[in-house]
GROMACS .gro file of C-alpha atoms in nm:
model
  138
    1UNK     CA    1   2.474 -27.413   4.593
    2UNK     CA    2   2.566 -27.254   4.247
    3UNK     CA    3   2.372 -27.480   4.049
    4UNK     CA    4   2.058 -27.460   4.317
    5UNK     CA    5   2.099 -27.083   4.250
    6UNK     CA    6   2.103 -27.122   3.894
    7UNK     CA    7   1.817 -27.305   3.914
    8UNK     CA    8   1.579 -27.072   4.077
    9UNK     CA    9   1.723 -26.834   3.891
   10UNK     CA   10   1.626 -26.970   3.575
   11UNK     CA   11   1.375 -26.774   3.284
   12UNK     CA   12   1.172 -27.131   3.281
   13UNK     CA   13   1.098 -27.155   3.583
   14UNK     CA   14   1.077 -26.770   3.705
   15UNK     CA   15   0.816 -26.785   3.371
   16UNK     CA   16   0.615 -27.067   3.537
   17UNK     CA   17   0.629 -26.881   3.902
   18UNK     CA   18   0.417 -26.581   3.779
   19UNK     CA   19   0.225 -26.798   3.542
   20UNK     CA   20   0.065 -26.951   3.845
   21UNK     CA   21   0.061 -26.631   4.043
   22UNK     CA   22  -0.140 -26.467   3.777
   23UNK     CA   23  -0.376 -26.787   3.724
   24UNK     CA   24  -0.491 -26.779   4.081
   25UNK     CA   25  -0.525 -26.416   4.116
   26UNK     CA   26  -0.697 -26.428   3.806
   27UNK     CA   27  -0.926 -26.737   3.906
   28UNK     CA   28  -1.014 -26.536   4.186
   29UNK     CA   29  -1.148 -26.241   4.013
   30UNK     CA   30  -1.359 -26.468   3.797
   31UNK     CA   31  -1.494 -26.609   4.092
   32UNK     CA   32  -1.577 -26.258   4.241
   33UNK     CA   33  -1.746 -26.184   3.899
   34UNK     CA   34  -1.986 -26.486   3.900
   35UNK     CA   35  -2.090 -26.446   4.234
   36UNK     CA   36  -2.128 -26.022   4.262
   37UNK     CA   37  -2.286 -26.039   3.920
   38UNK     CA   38  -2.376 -26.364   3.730
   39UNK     CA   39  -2.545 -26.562   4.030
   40UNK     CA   40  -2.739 -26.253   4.118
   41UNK     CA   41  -2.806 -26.231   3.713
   42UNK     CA   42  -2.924 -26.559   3.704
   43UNK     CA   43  -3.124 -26.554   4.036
   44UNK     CA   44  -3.346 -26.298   3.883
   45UNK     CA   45  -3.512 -26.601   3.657
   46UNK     CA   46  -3.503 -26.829   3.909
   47UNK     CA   47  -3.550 -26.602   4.222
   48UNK     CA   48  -3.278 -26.745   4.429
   49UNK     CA   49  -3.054 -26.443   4.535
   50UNK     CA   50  -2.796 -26.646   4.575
   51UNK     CA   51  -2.692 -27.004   4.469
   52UNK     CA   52  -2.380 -27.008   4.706
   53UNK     CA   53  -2.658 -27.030   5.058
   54UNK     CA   54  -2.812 -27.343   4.879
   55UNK     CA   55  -2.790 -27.637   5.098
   56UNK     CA   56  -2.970 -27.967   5.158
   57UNK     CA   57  -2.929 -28.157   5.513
   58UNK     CA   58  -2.872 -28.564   5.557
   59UNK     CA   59  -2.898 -28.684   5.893
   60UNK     CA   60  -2.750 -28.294   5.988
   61UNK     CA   61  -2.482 -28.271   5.782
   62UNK     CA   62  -2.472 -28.016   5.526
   63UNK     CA   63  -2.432 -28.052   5.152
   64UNK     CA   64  -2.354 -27.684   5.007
   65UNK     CA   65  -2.446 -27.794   4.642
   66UNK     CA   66  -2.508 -27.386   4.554
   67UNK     CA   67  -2.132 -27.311   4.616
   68UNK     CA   68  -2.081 -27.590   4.389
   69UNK     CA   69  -2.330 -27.445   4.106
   70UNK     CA   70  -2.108 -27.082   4.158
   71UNK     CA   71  -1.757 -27.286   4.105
   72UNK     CA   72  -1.938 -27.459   3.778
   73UNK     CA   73  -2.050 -27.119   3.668
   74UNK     CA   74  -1.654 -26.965   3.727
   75UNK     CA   75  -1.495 -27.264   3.559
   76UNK     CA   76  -1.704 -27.235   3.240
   77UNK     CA   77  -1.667 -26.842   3.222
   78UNK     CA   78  -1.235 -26.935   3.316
   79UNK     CA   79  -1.262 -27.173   3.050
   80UNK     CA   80  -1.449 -26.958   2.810
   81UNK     CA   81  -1.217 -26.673   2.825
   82UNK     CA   82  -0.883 -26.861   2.814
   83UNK     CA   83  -0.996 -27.019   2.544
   84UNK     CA   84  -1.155 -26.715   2.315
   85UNK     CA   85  -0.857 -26.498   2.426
   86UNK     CA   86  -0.529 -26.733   2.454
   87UNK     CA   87  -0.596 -27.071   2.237
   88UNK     CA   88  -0.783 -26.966   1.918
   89UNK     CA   89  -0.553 -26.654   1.893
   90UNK     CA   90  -0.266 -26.860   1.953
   91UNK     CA   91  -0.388 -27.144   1.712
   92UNK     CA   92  -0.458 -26.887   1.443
   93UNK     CA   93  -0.100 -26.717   1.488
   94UNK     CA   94   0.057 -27.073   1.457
   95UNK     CA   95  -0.159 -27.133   1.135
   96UNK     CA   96  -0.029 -26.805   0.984
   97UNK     CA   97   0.349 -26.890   1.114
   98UNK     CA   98   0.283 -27.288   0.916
   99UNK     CA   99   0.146 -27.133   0.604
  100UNK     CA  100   0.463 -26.879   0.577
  101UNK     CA  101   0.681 -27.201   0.652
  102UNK     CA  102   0.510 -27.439   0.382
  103UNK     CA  103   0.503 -27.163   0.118
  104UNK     CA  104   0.902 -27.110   0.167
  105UNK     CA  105   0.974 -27.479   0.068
  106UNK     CA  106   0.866 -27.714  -0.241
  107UNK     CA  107   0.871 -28.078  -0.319
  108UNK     CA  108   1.173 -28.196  -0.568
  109UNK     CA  109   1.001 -28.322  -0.867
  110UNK     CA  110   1.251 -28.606  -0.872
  111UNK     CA  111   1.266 -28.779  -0.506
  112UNK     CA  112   0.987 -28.539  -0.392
  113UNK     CA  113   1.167 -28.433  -0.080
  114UNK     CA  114   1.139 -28.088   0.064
  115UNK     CA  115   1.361 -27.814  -0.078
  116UNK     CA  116   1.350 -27.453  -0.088
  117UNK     CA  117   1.189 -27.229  -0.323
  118UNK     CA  118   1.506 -27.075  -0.435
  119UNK     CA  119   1.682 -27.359  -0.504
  120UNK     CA  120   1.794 -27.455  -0.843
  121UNK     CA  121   1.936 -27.727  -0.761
  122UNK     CA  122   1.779 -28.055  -0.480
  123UNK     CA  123   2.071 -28.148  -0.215
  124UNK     CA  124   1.937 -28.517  -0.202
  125UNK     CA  125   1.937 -28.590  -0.562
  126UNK     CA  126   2.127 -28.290  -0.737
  127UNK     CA  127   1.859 -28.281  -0.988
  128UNK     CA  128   1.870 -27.956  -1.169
  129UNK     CA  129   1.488 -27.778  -1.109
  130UNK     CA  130   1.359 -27.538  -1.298
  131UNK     CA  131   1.333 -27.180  -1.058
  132UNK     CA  132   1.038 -27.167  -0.914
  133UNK     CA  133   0.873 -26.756  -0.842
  134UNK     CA  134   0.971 -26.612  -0.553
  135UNK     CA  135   0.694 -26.619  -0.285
  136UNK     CA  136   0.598 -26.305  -0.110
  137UNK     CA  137   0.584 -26.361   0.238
  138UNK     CA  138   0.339 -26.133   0.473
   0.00000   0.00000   0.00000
């Protein structure tokens, strides 16, 4: 029982809990958006109040292909924001983060393997190197 309680108990997967919590709650309020204000938005050009009541019948059953135009409409505008306000932020950060890293090492003019800046000396080849300027990190 310890280690099943350690388990649950763990930051991970505690993280990954409310991750998913948050995701649907926030799914859903995307979903309330495009159908309170985008559908009606875009049924003013097309004059369908509506797209979620948009049906077509085959031999009586019912194909609800409006409801399916509404979930289009919330995955683009889920996508969309995920993407404008969590990736490229992220992505940029990481850039900045690489850049900071690369500009804190050098190459070894000798065996050309990766050393710091402030070294005057390479560990793999204990070539003497010539001190390189110190690089002013942001």
């Amino acid at each position: 029982m310890d280690g099943f309680k350690k388990f649950l108990l763990q930051g991970n997967l505690v993280q990954l809990a409310v991750a998913v919590v948050i995701g649907a709650v926030f799914s859903n309020l995307i979903t309330a958006f495009t159908e309170g204000f985008i559908t009606p938005l875009l049924g003013i050009f097309g004059g369908v109040p509506q797209f979620g009541e948009l049906y077509f019948e085959i031999n009586g059953s019912r194909f609800m292909y409006g409801a399916f135009i509404d979930a289009a409409i919330s995955f683009l505008l889920t996508a969309a924001i995920l993407y404008f306000f969590v990736v490229l932020p992220v992505s940029k950060l990481m850039e900045r983060l690489m850049k900071q890293e690369e500009a804190a090492t050098r190459d070894c003019p000798r065996c050309f393997s990766e050393i710091s800046r402030q070294a005057d000396r390479c560990p793999h080849c204990t070539s003497e190197i010539a001190p390189d300027k110190p690089v002013a990190v942001d």
